[in-house]
Coordinates of C-alpha atoms in Angstrom, one line a residue:
X95 CA 68.3 145.4 183.1
X96 CA 66.4 146.4 186.3
X97 CA 65.8 144.2 189.0
X98 CA 62.4 144.2 192.0
X99 CA 62.1 143.4 194.8
X100 CA 57.9 143.2 195.6
X101 CA 55.2 140.8 193.8
X102 CA 56.4 137.4 196.0
X103 CA 56.8 139.8 199.8
X104 CA 52.3 141.2 198.7
X105 CA 51.8 137.2 197.7
X106 CA 52.8 136.0 200.8
X107 CA 51.5 138.4 202.7
X108 CA 48.1 138.3 201.1
X109 CA 48.0 134.9 201.4
X110 CA 48.1 135.4 205.9
X111 CA 45.8 137.8 205.5
X112 CA 43.4 135.4 203.9
X113 CA 44.1 133.4 205.7
X114 CA 43.1 134.9 208.8
X115 CA 40.0 135.9 206.8
X116 CA 38.9 133.0 206.3
X117 CA 39.3 131.6 209.9
X118 CA 37.2 134.7 211.3
X119 CA 34.7 134.4 209.0
X120 CA 34.1 130.7 210.0
X121 CA 33.9 132.0 213.0
X122 CA 31.1 134.7 212.6
X123 CA 29.6 131.4 211.3
X124 CA 30.0 129.3 213.8
X125 CA 28.1 131.9 215.5
X126 CA 24.7 132.2 213.9
X127 CA 25.0 128.7 213.6
X128 CA 25.6 127.1 216.9
X129 CA 25.1 129.6 219.6
X130 CA 28.0 131.5 221.6
X131 CA 30.2 128.7 223.5
X132 CA 30.2 128.3 226.7
X133 CA 33.4 128.5 227.3
X134 CA 35.1 132.0 225.8
X135 CA 38.7 129.1 226.1
X136 CA 37.0 127.0 222.6
X137 CA 38.0 130.0 221.2
X138 CA 41.7 131.1 222.3
X139 CA 43.3 129.0 219.6
X140 CA 41.5 130.2 216.3
X141 CA 42.0 133.6 217.5
X142 CA 44.8 133.3 218.5
X143 CA 45.8 131.7 214.7
X144 CA 43.9 134.3 213.0
X145 CA 45.5 137.1 214.6
X146 CA 49.3 135.6 214.2
X147 CA 48.4 135.2 210.8
X148 CA 47.5 139.2 210.9
X149 CA 50.8 139.9 211.9
X150 CA 52.0 137.7 209.6
X151 CA 50.6 139.7 206.9
X152 CA 51.7 143.2 208.4
X153 CA 55.4 141.7 208.5
X154 CA 55.8 140.9 204.8
X155 CA 53.8 144.4 203.7
X156 CA 56.0 146.4 206.4
X157 CA 59.4 145.4 204.2
X158 CA 57.8 147.0 201.2
X159 CA 59.1 149.9 203.1
X160 CA 62.6 149.4 203.1
X161 CA 64.6 151.0 200.1
X162 CA 65.6 148.6 196.9
X163 CA 67.2 149.3 193.8
X164 CA 69.0 146.9 191.5
X165 CA 69.9 147.3 188.2
X166 CA 72.6 144.8 186.1
X167 CA 73.6 147.1 182.2
X168 CA 76.8 148.8 180.4
X169 CA 77.7 150.3 182.9
X170 CA 77.9 148.9 185.9
X171 CA 75.7 147.7 188.5
X172 CA 73.6 150.1 190.2
X173 CA 72.0 149.7 194.1
X174 CA 69.6 152.1 196.1
X175 CA 72.6 153.0 198.2
X176 CA 75.1 153.6 195.6
X177 CA 75.9 152.8 192.0
X178 CA 79.7 151.1 191.0
X179 CA 80.7 151.0 187.3
X180 CA 81.9 148.5 185.8
X181 CA 86.2 149.6 186.3
X182 CA 84.8 149.7 190.2
X183 CA 84.3 146.3 190.8
X184 CA 87.2 143.4 190.8
X185 CA 84.2 140.9 190.7
X186 CA 80.3 139.9 191.6
X187 CA 79.4 136.6 192.8
X188 CA 76.7 134.7 194.0
X189 CA 77.3 132.7 197.1
X190 CA 75.3 130.3 198.8
X191 CA 75.3 130.1 202.4
X192 CA 75.1 126.4 204.3
X193 CA 73.2 124.8 204.8
X194 CA 70.5 124.8 207.9
X195 CA 69.5 121.4 209.4
X196 CA 66.6 121.1 211.9
X197 CA 63.9 118.4 212.1
X198 CA 62.4 118.9 209.3
X199 CA 65.6 118.1 206.8
X200 CA 68.2 120.5 205.5
X201 CA 67.3 123.3 203.8
X202 CA 69.1 125.2 201.1
X203 CA 69.0 128.9 201.5
X204 CA 69.3 131.6 198.2
X205 CA 72.5 132.4 196.9
X206 CA 73.3 135.7 198.3
X207 CA 74.7 138.3 195.3
X208 CA 78.1 139.1 196.6
X209 CA 80.8 142.3 195.4
X210 CA 83.8 143.0 195.3
X211 CA 84.7 146.7 194.6
X212 CA 89.0 147.6 193.6
X213 CA 91.1 148.8 195.9
X214 CA 90.1 152.5 197.4
X215 CA 86.3 151.4 196.0
X216 CA 83.4 151.0 199.0
X217 CA 79.4 151.1 199.3
X218 CA 77.5 152.6 201.9
X219 CA 76.5 149.5 204.0
X220 CA 78.1 147.4 206.4
X221 CA 81.1 144.9 204.2
X222 CA 80.9 141.0 204.5
X223 CA 83.5 139.4 207.1
X224 CA 86.3 138.0 205.6
X225 CA 88.9 135.6 206.2
X226 CA 91.6 137.1 203.7
X227 CA 91.0 141.1 204.7
X228 CA 89.7 141.8 201.1
X229 CA 86.7 143.7 201.1
X230 CA 83.6 142.4 200.2
X231 CA 79.7 143.4 200.1
X232 CA 76.9 141.3 199.7
X233 CA 74.5 143.0 197.6
X234 CA 70.8 141.3 198.1
X235 CA 69.4 137.7 199.1
X236 CA 68.1 136.3 195.7
X237 CA 65.7 134.7 197.2
X238 CA 63.4 137.6 197.5
X239 CA 64.2 138.7 193.4
X240 CA 60.6 138.6 191.6
X241 CA 62.9 137.3 188.9
X242 CA 64.4 133.7 188.7
X243 CA 68.0 132.9 189.4
X244 CA 68.6 132.5 185.7
X245 CA 67.9 136.2 184.0
X246 CA 69.6 137.0 187.3
X247 CA 73.4 135.4 186.4
X248 CA 72.2 136.0 182.3
X249 CA 72.2 139.4 183.3
X250 CA 75.9 139.4 184.7
X251 CA 77.0 137.4 182.5
X252 CA 76.8 138.9 179.4
X253 CA 77.0 142.7 180.9
X254 CA 80.0 141.2 183.4
X255 CA 82.0 138.8 181.2
X256 CA 84.5 138.2 183.3
X257 CA 84.1 140.1 186.8
X258 CA 81.4 137.7 187.2
X259 CA 82.8 134.5 188.9
X260 CA 81.3 131.3 188.0
X261 CA 84.2 129.4 190.0
X262 CA 86.1 130.0 192.9
X263 CA 89.6 132.8 192.8
X264 CA 90.6 129.3 195.0
X265 CA 90.8 126.9 192.2
X266 CA 90.9 129.5 189.3
X267 CA 90.5 133.1 187.9
X268 CA 87.0 134.5 186.6
X269 CA 85.9 133.1 183.9
X270 CA 83.2 134.3 181.6
X271 CA 80.6 131.7 181.9
X272 CA 80.2 131.0 178.5
X273 CA 82.8 128.9 176.8
X274 CA 83.2 126.7 173.1
X275 CA 81.0 123.4 173.4
X276 CA 83.8 120.2 173.4
X277 CA 81.8 118.7 170.9
X278 CA 82.4 120.6 168.6
X279 CA 86.4 120.7 168.1
X280 CA 87.4 116.9 170.1
X281 CA 87.2 113.9 168.0
X282 CA 86.8 111.1 169.3
X283 CA 84.6 109.0 171.5
X284 CA 84.0 108.4 175.0
X285 CA 86.4 107.6 178.0
X286 CA 84.9 105.2 180.5
X287 CA 87.0 104.3 183.7
X288 CA 85.7 101.2 185.9
X289 CA 86.1 101.3 189.3
X290 CA 88.6 98.7 190.8
X291 CA 85.3 95.6 192.1
X292 CA 83.8 94.2 192.2
X293 CA 84.1 91.6 189.1
X294 CA 83.2 88.2 188.2
X295 CA 85.4 85.9 190.0
X296 CA 84.3 87.9 193.3
X297 CA 80.2 87.1 191.5
X298 CA 80.7 83.5 191.2
X299 CA 82.6 82.6 194.2
X300 CA 79.7 84.0 196.5
X301 CA 76.6 82.2 193.6
X302 CA 79.6 78.8 194.5
X303 CA 79.1 79.1 198.1
X304 CA 75.7 79.6 198.0
X305 CA 74.5 76.6 196.3
X306 CA 77.0 74.1 197.9
X307 CA 74.5 76.0 201.1
X308 CA 71.4 76.1 199.4
X309 CA 71.8 71.3 198.7
X310 CA 72.1 69.7 202.6
X311 CA 69.6 72.8 203.4
X312 CA 66.8 71.8 200.6
X313 CA 67.6 68.4 201.4
X314 CA 66.8 68.8 205.3
X315 CA 63.5 70.9 204.7
X316 CA 62.0 68.2 202.3
X317 CA 62.7 65.7 205.2
X318 CA 62.1 67.0 208.4
X319 CA 58.9 68.2 208.3
X320 CA 58.9 71.9 209.3
X321 CA 61.2 70.7 212.5
X322 CA 64.5 72.8 213.0
X323 CA 66.6 71.9 215.3
X324 CA 69.2 75.1 215.6
X325 CA 71.7 73.7 214.3
X326 CA 69.9 73.4 210.1
X327 CA 68.4 77.6 212.0
X328 CA 71.5 78.8 211.5
X329 CA 72.2 76.4 208.1
X330 CA 69.0 78.0 207.3
X331 CA 69.6 81.6 207.6
X332 CA 73.0 81.3 206.6
X333 CA 72.2 80.2 203.0
X334 CA 69.7 83.1 202.9
X335 CA 72.4 85.6 203.6
X336 CA 74.1 84.0 201.4
X337 CA 72.6 84.5 198.5
X338 CA 71.6 88.1 199.3
X339 CA 75.6 88.6 199.4
X340 CA 75.4 86.5 195.7
X341 CA 72.4 88.6 194.5
X342 CA 74.2 92.1 195.6
X343 CA 77.9 91.0 193.9
X344 CA 74.7 90.4 190.5
X345 CA 74.8 93.8 190.9
X346 CA 77.7 95.0 191.0
X347 CA 79.3 93.5 188.5
X348 CA 76.7 94.4 185.7
X349 CA 76.5 98.4 187.5
X350 CA 79.6 99.0 188.6
X351 CA 81.4 102.5 189.0
X352 CA 81.5 104.1 186.3
X353 CA 83.1 107.7 185.4
X354 CA 82.1 108.7 181.6
X355 CA 84.1 111.9 180.2
X356 CA 83.6 112.8 176.2
X357 CA 82.2 115.7 174.1
X358 CA 78.5 116.3 176.0
X359 CA 79.8 115.8 178.9
X360 CA 80.8 113.7 182.5
X361 CA 78.9 111.0 184.0
X362 CA 79.7 109.3 187.2
X363 CA 77.2 105.8 188.5
X364 CA 78.0 104.6 191.8
X365 CA 78.0 100.7 192.3
X366 CA 74.1 99.6 191.5
X367 CA 72.6 103.3 191.2
X368 CA 71.1 105.5 187.7
X369 CA 74.5 107.9 186.8
X370 CA 75.0 111.3 187.8
X371 CA 75.3 113.5 184.5
X372 CA 76.3 117.1 183.8
X373 CA 77.3 118.3 180.1
X374 CA 79.4 121.1 180.1
X375 CA 76.8 123.5 179.1
X376 CA 76.3 123.7 182.8
X377 CA 79.4 123.1 184.0
X378 CA 81.7 125.6 185.4
X379 CA 84.8 123.7 186.2
X380 CA 86.3 120.3 187.2
X381 CA 89.0 120.1 189.6
X382 CA 90.9 118.0 191.3
X383 CA 90.1 118.7 194.9
X384 CA 91.8 116.7 198.4
X385 CA 88.9 117.8 200.8
X386 CA 90.6 118.8 204.4
X387 CA 91.3 116.0 206.9
X388 CA 91.8 113.4 204.3
X389 CA 95.0 112.8 203.1
X390 CA 97.5 114.4 200.2
X391 CA 96.8 111.0 197.8
X392 CA 93.1 111.5 198.6
X393 CA 91.9 113.5 195.4
X394 CA 88.5 113.5 194.9
X395 CA 87.4 114.7 191.1
X396 CA 85.1 117.7 191.5
X397 CA 81.8 119.3 189.0
X398 CA 81.8 123.3 190.2
X399 CA 78.0 123.9 188.3
X400 CA 77.3 127.3 186.2
X401 CA 75.7 129.9 188.4
X402 CA 72.1 128.8 188.4
X403 CA 72.6 125.7 186.7
X404 CA 70.3 122.7 187.9
X405 CA 71.7 119.7 188.3
X406 CA 68.1 117.6 189.8
X407 CA 70.3 116.7 193.1
X408 CA 71.7 118.6 196.2
X409 CA 75.2 120.0 195.8
X410 CA 77.7 117.7 198.5
X411 CA 79.7 120.4 200.1
X412 CA 80.2 124.6 199.5
X413 CA 84.2 125.7 197.8
X414 CA 84.8 129.6 199.0
X415 CA 80.3 129.3 198.3
X416 CA 80.2 128.3 194.7
X417 CA 78.1 125.1 194.7
X418 CA 80.3 121.7 194.5
X419 CA 79.9 118.3 193.3
X420 CA 81.7 115.2 194.2
X421 CA 81.9 113.1 192.1
X422 CA 84.8 110.4 192.6
X423 CA 87.1 109.4 194.9
X424 CA 89.6 108.3 191.8
X425 CA 91.7 106.3 194.2
X426 CA 88.8 104.2 193.3
X427 CA 89.3 103.9 189.6
X428 CA 91.6 102.2 187.1
X429 CA 94.5 104.1 187.3
X430 CA 92.9 106.8 188.8
X431 CA 94.2 110.2 188.2
X432 CA 96.7 109.8 185.6
X433 CA 94.6 108.2 183.7
X434 CA 91.9 110.8 184.5
X435 CA 93.7 114.2 183.7
X436 CA 94.1 113.4 179.3
X437 CA 90.7 112.8 178.8
X438 CA 89.7 116.0 181.4
X439 CA 92.3 118.4 179.1
X440 CA 91.2 116.7 176.5
X441 CA 87.6 117.0 177.3
X442 CA 87.1 120.0 179.9
X443 CA 89.1 122.1 178.1
X444 CA 89.8 125.3 180.1
X445 CA 87.3 124.5 182.4
X446 CA 90.4 121.6 183.7
X447 CA 92.4 122.6 186.8
X448 CA 93.8 121.1 189.1

């Protein structure tokens, strides 16, 4: 399959040149209807804006002059500066750069297509700096492709097989991204794990305190004709706070922290929030992970999606360039790691690794 890069660049260039053309036409119409302005400085901003749009449009079209080629087929991977057969490729992967933090918020750059050749094979381009010293090349920025990431990942999975790195080598060796669905070979229903707290006793305790505070506050409010002393004003604020804590406790009690693992996928719900559910068809791996800067006892359940899978929310972190989503810290669940591991071994199968 051949991938192209040009349609998006041309579209962007045409937009900039079109905006510049509209601006020049507007200034011409202004001259015809209103005549020449008294001060030429009045034209400074629109002229500079049009000139900037023209410059950006020219820059976009200049990008088309750079050589580009990407073919993924039975032979291997072909680029404008070389061709490698699958026998010469150790691994090929999508690697996500770190997010960019700015005043307008956080932006997440598109992934880069990277390739690791076998020992002794090189490409006539500058290799990437790596921590382990192994040779790795960035082939292209996927944001430049006319085709979508899903089409690229489908081609890499189909032709590359196990060479298509769906999860980091530090998690487990690369595995085919198309794996058997757990629903076909696992009997039974879901396993549900709840948080250690809160419970109904906490809600009832807070409800009792709120009711006790409410009675004298109501009597004073009914008999004081709107004149409160400092003590009763503070009492009233305390009553409102108590009812707020009671409502908060009730919501957390009725919708507790919950992790469910079943034949269809894995779902995680924080207290009093909606559930984040991911089917197995979008999951490459689930792992027990100890994040840097935490104690060894703080183990988290982390999910790594298949490359190109859209989970509907931003990732929490990166593991060696691969997107990762932290679901829950296991010590927040009843029985924790010891109870969750058997369920993952049953339903996640080869996707699960400690």
